């Protein structure tokens, strides 16, 4: 044995102190964006059944959530609104008195230094649940762009620091960038859902946002989960049109895509750890099949290791607590 030559990699794993010294990927609360669902009404804090510990909030109780987020050192929230009324045009999405706009203004007044991101889409606001104008059963691309730009401008007027369009219409970044610039919001960045797959992992979110399509599916505008090179084409288009961040959604089944988009673009990349990924771990942990803390932190670390600069996750508050207590 004395004459054998081999590497002793275990030397660097001998103690937690040594392991922490050579750890290549560091996860921290500053990496997270936490989603918030805001609804019309009063005195509402209603747990979403398919997403334990995630709630619908009315504006009069929203401070409870905002104060907790800030206390945990999480730097940003993304606002999803559930309106009281819907129509075929999604008009409440770009209403200056809409639920998202009111929530943005409320949060910025409460916590001016908290970064507020507005989800810029129509699906929660249309009575058919699709992300654009529908005619004869078809989602119209170009006609939808004007409404998306109007929505982004309305959100910026309300005080949104960043707009995050999630609709996957062709040309949506260009239309929104033009609309924002024309309205005097040249400094508002676009966090584009550049690579958004037609995934089976969105079910709990659609329950939370009341945005399930009333007919068909979204496969004509969201991406085929089998495609990798298409993701790079989508990302490149959004970069050319003026995107400032690139979101890859979902995250866990698309770590390879996160890495490729990061290497290809050099842009800030956001991994969206979606509702189905969250719900599966919550369900498993409630049945004592997995250790929730360990598996969540491992999962989030994998996203950052894959190249994500930012992680949009429903685990944000729990993960921040665990990291603070380590």
Short mmCIF file of C-alpha atoms in Angstrom, two decimals:
data_model
loop_
_atom_site.label_atom_id
_atom_site.label_comp_id
_atom_site.label_asym_id
_atom_site.label_seq_id
_atom_site.Cartn_x
_atom_site.Cartn_y
_atom_site.Cartn_z
CA UNK A 1 0.00 0.00 0.00
CA UNK A 2 2.88 2.40 0.74
CA UNK A 3 3.97 2.34 -2.89
CA UNK A 4 0.51 3.15 -4.31
CA UNK A 5 0.11 6.58 -5.87
CA UNK A 6 -3.38 8.08 -5.79
CA UNK A 7 -5.10 11.32 -4.97
CA UNK A 8 -6.56 11.82 -1.49
CA UNK A 9 -9.59 13.94 -2.35
CA UNK A 10 -11.14 13.15 1.04
CA UNK A 11 -8.65 15.42 2.78
CA UNK A 12 -10.79 18.38 1.70
CA UNK A 13 -13.94 16.74 3.13
CA UNK A 14 -12.53 15.92 6.55
CA UNK A 15 -14.46 18.53 8.54
CA UNK A 16 -17.29 21.00 8.04
CA UNK A 17 -14.77 23.82 8.40
CA UNK A 18 -12.64 22.49 5.54
CA UNK A 19 -15.69 21.67 3.42
CA UNK A 20 -17.00 25.21 3.80
CA UNK A 21 -13.60 26.66 2.83
CA UNK A 22 -13.56 24.88 -0.53
CA UNK A 23 -17.29 25.00 -1.28
CA UNK A 24 -17.65 26.17 -4.87
CA UNK A 25 -21.29 27.28 -4.84
CA UNK A 26 -22.66 29.51 -2.10
CA UNK A 27 -26.41 29.85 -1.61
CA UNK A 28 -27.73 32.91 0.20
CA UNK A 29 -31.00 34.72 0.84
CA UNK A 30 -29.91 37.50 -1.53
CA UNK A 31 -30.25 35.00 -4.39
CA UNK A 32 -34.02 34.69 -4.00
CA UNK A 33 -37.16 36.23 -5.41
CA UNK A 34 -40.35 35.22 -3.59
CA UNK A 35 -43.76 35.20 -5.32
CA UNK A 36 -46.79 36.95 -3.81
CA UNK A 37 -50.42 36.35 -4.82
CA UNK A 38 -52.66 39.36 -4.25
CA UNK A 39 -56.46 39.26 -4.42
CA UNK A 40 -59.35 41.69 -4.17
CA UNK A 41 -61.26 41.85 -0.89
CA UNK A 42 -60.52 42.43 2.76
CA UNK A 43 -58.96 40.50 5.62
CA UNK A 44 -57.84 37.66 3.35
CA UNK A 45 -54.97 35.35 4.16
CA UNK A 46 -56.00 32.15 2.46
CA UNK A 47 -53.67 29.19 2.06
CA UNK A 48 -53.46 27.72 -1.43
CA UNK A 49 -54.30 24.01 -0.96
CA UNK A 50 -51.80 22.69 -3.51
CA UNK A 51 -49.01 24.93 -2.18
CA UNK A 52 -48.81 24.69 1.61
CA UNK A 53 -47.56 27.87 3.31
CA UNK A 54 -48.26 29.96 0.21
CA UNK A 55 -51.20 32.34 0.53
CA UNK A 56 -53.60 34.64 -1.24
CA UNK A 57 -53.30 38.08 0.37
CA UNK A 58 -55.68 41.03 0.33
CA UNK A 59 -54.07 44.45 0.31
CA UNK A 60 -55.06 45.22 3.89
CA UNK A 61 -53.05 42.24 5.15
CA UNK A 62 -50.19 42.37 2.67
CA UNK A 63 -47.85 44.11 5.14
CA UNK A 64 -47.64 40.87 7.14
CA UNK A 65 -46.01 39.15 4.20
CA UNK A 66 -43.85 42.07 3.13
CA UNK A 67 -42.47 42.63 6.63
CA UNK A 68 -41.52 38.95 6.91
CA UNK A 69 -39.82 38.91 3.52
CA UNK A 70 -37.74 41.97 4.40
CA UNK A 71 -36.83 40.60 7.84
CA UNK A 72 -35.37 37.50 6.18
CA UNK A 73 -33.11 39.48 3.88
CA UNK A 74 -34.90 38.48 0.67
CA UNK A 75 -34.29 41.36 -1.76
CA UNK A 76 -37.17 40.98 -4.23
CA UNK A 77 -40.78 39.89 -4.70
CA UNK A 78 -42.76 39.16 -7.85
CA UNK A 79 -46.43 40.13 -7.77
CA UNK A 80 -49.18 37.97 -9.26
CA UNK A 81 -52.68 39.37 -9.14
CA UNK A 82 -56.04 37.62 -9.10
CA UNK A 83 -58.70 40.10 -10.28
CA UNK A 84 -62.34 40.16 -9.24
CA UNK A 85 -63.52 40.24 -12.84
CA UNK A 86 -62.19 38.97 -16.16
CA UNK A 87 -63.02 39.51 -19.82
CA UNK A 88 -61.80 38.34 -23.20
CA UNK A 89 -59.32 41.22 -23.49
CA UNK A 90 -57.83 40.96 -19.99
CA UNK A 91 -58.53 44.65 -19.43
CA UNK A 92 -57.85 44.55 -15.70
CA UNK A 93 -54.23 43.61 -16.48
CA UNK A 94 -53.54 47.14 -17.76
CA UNK A 95 -55.99 49.02 -15.54
CA UNK A 96 -54.09 51.63 -13.51
CA UNK A 97 -56.37 50.69 -10.61
CA UNK A 98 -55.93 46.95 -11.14
CA UNK A 99 -55.02 44.59 -8.33
CA UNK A 100 -51.37 44.25 -9.42
CA UNK A 101 -50.93 47.99 -9.79
CA UNK A 102 -52.45 48.65 -6.36
CA UNK A 103 -50.27 45.97 -4.80
CA UNK A 104 -47.11 47.38 -6.38
CA UNK A 105 -47.88 50.87 -5.09
CA UNK A 106 -48.67 49.50 -1.63
CA UNK A 107 -45.45 47.52 -1.38
CA UNK A 108 -43.25 50.36 -2.62
CA UNK A 109 -44.80 52.70 -0.08
CA UNK A 110 -44.25 50.17 2.71
CA UNK A 111 -40.72 49.12 1.67
CA UNK A 112 -39.17 51.48 -0.90
CA UNK A 113 -35.92 49.48 -0.99
CA UNK A 114 -37.58 46.15 -1.72
CA UNK A 115 -37.31 45.31 -5.43
CA UNK A 116 -40.81 44.77 -6.80
CA UNK A 117 -41.18 42.75 -9.99
CA UNK A 118 -44.47 42.69 -11.89
CA UNK A 119 -45.54 39.58 -13.74
CA UNK A 120 -46.62 40.93 -17.12
CA UNK A 121 -49.14 38.58 -18.67
CA UNK A 122 -52.83 38.37 -19.47
CA UNK A 123 -53.78 34.80 -18.53
CA UNK A 124 -54.97 35.64 -14.99
CA UNK A 125 -57.10 38.45 -16.40
CA UNK A 126 -58.75 36.82 -19.43
CA UNK A 127 -61.95 34.81 -19.12
CA UNK A 128 -60.49 32.14 -21.43
CA UNK A 129 -57.22 31.77 -19.47
CA UNK A 130 -54.87 32.23 -22.41
CA UNK A 131 -51.96 34.67 -22.52
CA UNK A 132 -53.30 36.76 -25.37
CA UNK A 133 -56.23 37.76 -27.53
CA UNK A 134 -58.18 34.77 -28.82
CA UNK A 135 -60.07 34.70 -32.10
CA UNK A 136 -61.73 31.58 -33.50
CA UNK A 137 -59.86 29.44 -31.02
CA UNK A 138 -56.46 30.84 -31.98
CA UNK A 139 -54.21 32.96 -29.77
CA UNK A 140 -53.27 35.99 -31.87
CA UNK A 141 -49.66 37.04 -31.58
CA UNK A 142 -49.29 40.55 -33.00
CA UNK A 143 -52.62 41.85 -31.71
CA UNK A 144 -51.60 40.76 -28.20
CA UNK A 145 -48.35 42.76 -28.19
CA UNK A 146 -50.05 46.12 -27.77
CA UNK A 147 -51.91 44.89 -24.68
CA UNK A 148 -48.71 43.50 -23.15
CA UNK A 149 -46.97 46.84 -23.68
CA UNK A 150 -49.92 48.67 -22.09
CA UNK A 151 -49.75 46.29 -19.13
CA UNK A 152 -46.02 46.85 -18.62
CA UNK A 153 -46.40 50.64 -18.80
CA UNK A 154 -49.25 50.55 -16.28
CA UNK A 155 -47.14 48.45 -13.92
CA UNK A 156 -44.18 50.79 -14.29
CA UNK A 157 -46.43 53.77 -13.53
CA UNK A 158 -47.47 52.01 -10.32
CA UNK A 159 -43.83 51.78 -9.26
CA UNK A 160 -42.62 48.38 -10.47
CA UNK A 161 -38.84 48.22 -10.45
CA UNK A 162 -38.79 45.43 -13.05
CA UNK A 163 -41.40 44.00 -15.42
CA UNK A 164 -41.35 40.27 -16.12
CA UNK A 165 -43.33 39.32 -19.24
CA UNK A 166 -44.28 35.65 -19.19
CA UNK A 167 -46.51 35.21 -22.24
CA UNK A 168 -44.08 33.82 -24.85
CA UNK A 169 -45.56 35.77 -27.75
CA UNK A 170 -43.06 36.41 -30.55
CA UNK A 171 -41.72 39.95 -30.29
CA UNK A 172 -43.05 40.58 -26.79
CA UNK A 173 -39.77 41.97 -25.45
CA UNK A 174 -39.41 44.39 -28.35
CA UNK A 175 -43.00 45.60 -27.95
CA UNK A 176 -42.65 46.10 -24.21
CA UNK A 177 -39.26 47.80 -24.50
CA UNK A 178 -40.67 50.20 -27.06
CA UNK A 179 -43.74 50.89 -24.93
CA UNK A 180 -41.73 51.52 -21.78
CA UNK A 181 -39.24 53.78 -23.54
CA UNK A 182 -41.97 55.78 -25.25
CA UNK A 183 -43.71 56.31 -21.88
CA UNK A 184 -40.51 57.54 -20.26
CA UNK A 185 -39.55 54.34 -18.43
CA UNK A 186 -36.22 53.75 -20.15
CA UNK A 187 -34.64 52.68 -16.85
CA UNK A 188 -37.16 49.93 -16.03
CA UNK A 189 -35.50 46.56 -16.84
CA UNK A 190 -37.24 43.62 -18.49
CA UNK A 191 -36.87 40.24 -16.81
CA UNK A 192 -38.02 38.12 -19.71
CA UNK A 193 -39.46 34.65 -19.41
CA UNK A 194 -37.19 33.93 -22.34
CA UNK A 195 -37.26 30.14 -22.10
CA UNK A 196 -40.63 28.94 -20.87
CA UNK A 197 -41.61 25.36 -21.52
CA UNK A 198 -45.11 23.92 -21.90
CA UNK A 199 -44.56 22.01 -18.69
CA UNK A 200 -46.65 19.66 -16.57
CA UNK A 201 -45.22 21.36 -13.44
CA UNK A 202 -47.50 24.43 -13.50
CA UNK A 203 -50.70 22.94 -12.05
CA UNK A 204 -50.59 24.43 -8.53
CA UNK A 205 -49.81 27.90 -9.89
CA UNK A 206 -52.82 27.78 -12.17
CA UNK A 207 -54.95 26.96 -9.14
CA UNK A 208 -53.41 29.87 -7.25
CA UNK A 209 -53.73 32.40 -10.08
CA UNK A 210 -57.06 31.06 -11.37
CA UNK A 211 -55.46 30.94 -14.81
CA UNK A 212 -56.18 27.45 -16.17
CA UNK A 213 -57.00 27.67 -19.91
CA UNK A 214 -60.71 27.17 -20.54
CA UNK A 215 -59.95 25.33 -23.78
CA UNK A 216 -56.92 23.69 -25.36
CA UNK A 217 -53.45 24.23 -23.94
CA UNK A 218 -50.51 26.60 -24.32
CA UNK A 219 -48.34 24.44 -26.53
CA UNK A 220 -48.62 26.79 -29.51
CA UNK A 221 -46.69 29.47 -27.63
CA UNK A 222 -44.81 27.77 -24.80
CA UNK A 223 -41.85 25.57 -25.75
CA UNK A 224 -41.68 21.83 -26.33
CA UNK A 225 -39.89 20.26 -23.30
CA UNK A 226 -37.81 18.13 -25.69
CA UNK A 227 -36.07 21.14 -27.25
CA UNK A 228 -32.69 22.48 -26.19
CA UNK A 229 -31.40 24.47 -29.19
CA UNK A 230 -34.71 26.28 -29.46
CA UNK A 231 -34.06 27.67 -25.97
CA UNK A 232 -30.91 29.38 -27.23
CA UNK A 233 -32.78 30.85 -30.18
CA UNK A 234 -35.48 32.19 -27.87
CA UNK A 235 -32.91 33.66 -25.50
CA UNK A 236 -30.99 35.28 -28.35
CA UNK A 237 -34.15 36.90 -29.70
CA UNK A 238 -34.98 38.40 -26.32
CA UNK A 239 -31.43 39.67 -25.90
CA UNK A 240 -31.60 41.34 -29.31
CA UNK A 241 -34.96 42.91 -28.43
CA UNK A 242 -33.74 44.46 -25.18
CA UNK A 243 -34.18 41.96 -22.34
CA UNK A 244 -32.06 42.58 -19.25
CA UNK A 245 -32.58 39.25 -17.45
CA UNK A 246 -33.40 35.82 -18.90
CA UNK A 247 -35.70 33.44 -17.04
CA UNK A 248 -35.62 29.67 -17.60
CA UNK A 249 -38.86 28.03 -16.46
CA UNK A 250 -39.19 25.42 -14.99
CA UNK A 251 -35.82 24.94 -13.30
CA UNK A 252 -35.36 21.47 -11.87
CA UNK A 253 -35.92 19.48 -15.06
CA UNK A 254 -34.05 22.07 -17.14
CA UNK A 255 -30.73 22.52 -15.34
CA UNK A 256 -28.92 21.72 -18.58
CA UNK A 257 -30.78 24.55 -20.29
CA UNK A 258 -29.93 26.97 -17.47
CA UNK A 259 -26.24 26.18 -17.94
CA UNK A 260 -26.39 26.57 -21.72
CA UNK A 261 -28.34 29.83 -21.57
CA UNK A 262 -25.86 31.24 -19.05
CA UNK A 263 -22.81 30.21 -21.06
CA UNK A 264 -24.37 31.39 -24.32
CA UNK A 265 -25.67 34.74 -23.13
CA UNK A 266 -23.54 35.98 -20.27
CA UNK A 267 -26.73 37.69 -19.06
CA UNK A 268 -28.18 37.46 -15.55
CA UNK A 269 -30.14 34.19 -15.59
CA UNK A 270 -33.12 33.52 -13.36
CA UNK A 271 -34.18 29.96 -12.53
CA UNK A 272 -37.91 29.73 -11.86
CA UNK A 273 -38.41 26.93 -9.34
CA UNK A 274 -42.07 26.42 -10.19
CA UNK A 275 -45.15 25.45 -8.21
CA UNK A 276 -45.18 21.77 -9.12
CA UNK A 277 -41.57 21.38 -8.04
CA UNK A 278 -42.47 23.06 -4.76
CA UNK A 279 -45.63 21.03 -4.21
CA UNK A 280 -43.91 17.67 -4.74
CA UNK A 281 -41.35 18.35 -2.04
CA UNK A 282 -43.98 19.72 0.34
CA UNK A 283 -46.11 16.61 -0.14
CA UNK A 284 -43.17 14.27 0.34
CA UNK A 285 -41.98 16.09 3.45
CA UNK A 286 -45.47 16.09 4.99
CA UNK A 287 -45.45 12.30 4.61
CA UNK A 288 -41.96 12.12 6.18
CA UNK A 289 -40.53 10.64 2.99
CA UNK A 290 -37.79 13.26 2.69
CA UNK A 291 -36.03 15.77 4.92
CA UNK A 292 -37.46 19.05 3.62
CA UNK A 293 -34.62 21.35 4.64
CA UNK A 294 -31.89 19.16 3.19
CA UNK A 295 -33.64 18.46 -0.08
CA UNK A 296 -34.73 22.07 -0.67
CA UNK A 297 -31.27 23.50 -0.07
CA UNK A 298 -29.72 20.82 -2.27
CA UNK A 299 -32.21 21.56 -5.03
CA UNK A 300 -31.68 25.33 -4.89
CA UNK A 301 -27.92 24.89 -4.80
CA UNK A 302 -28.14 22.76 -7.94
CA UNK A 303 -29.86 25.61 -9.75
CA UNK A 304 -27.20 28.08 -8.76
CA UNK A 305 -24.45 25.61 -9.63
CA UNK A 306 -26.06 25.17 -13.06
CA UNK A 307 -25.57 28.88 -13.72
CA UNK A 308 -28.56 30.70 -12.23
CA UNK A 309 -27.69 34.08 -10.74
CA UNK A 310 -31.15 34.44 -9.19
CA UNK A 311 -33.73 31.87 -8.09
CA UNK A 312 -37.44 32.62 -8.13
CA UNK A 313 -38.86 30.14 -5.65
CA UNK A 314 -41.80 29.47 -3.33
CA UNK A 315 -39.23 28.04 -0.91
CA UNK A 316 -37.58 31.46 -0.52
CA UNK A 317 -38.73 32.27 3.01
CA UNK A 318 -38.05 28.78 4.42
CA UNK A 319 -34.69 28.60 2.68
CA UNK A 320 -33.69 32.04 3.97
CA UNK A 321 -34.54 30.97 7.53
CA UNK A 322 -32.51 27.79 7.21
CA UNK A 323 -29.54 29.64 5.77
CA UNK A 324 -29.68 32.27 8.51
CA UNK A 325 -29.68 29.57 11.19
CA UNK A 326 -26.85 27.53 9.75
#
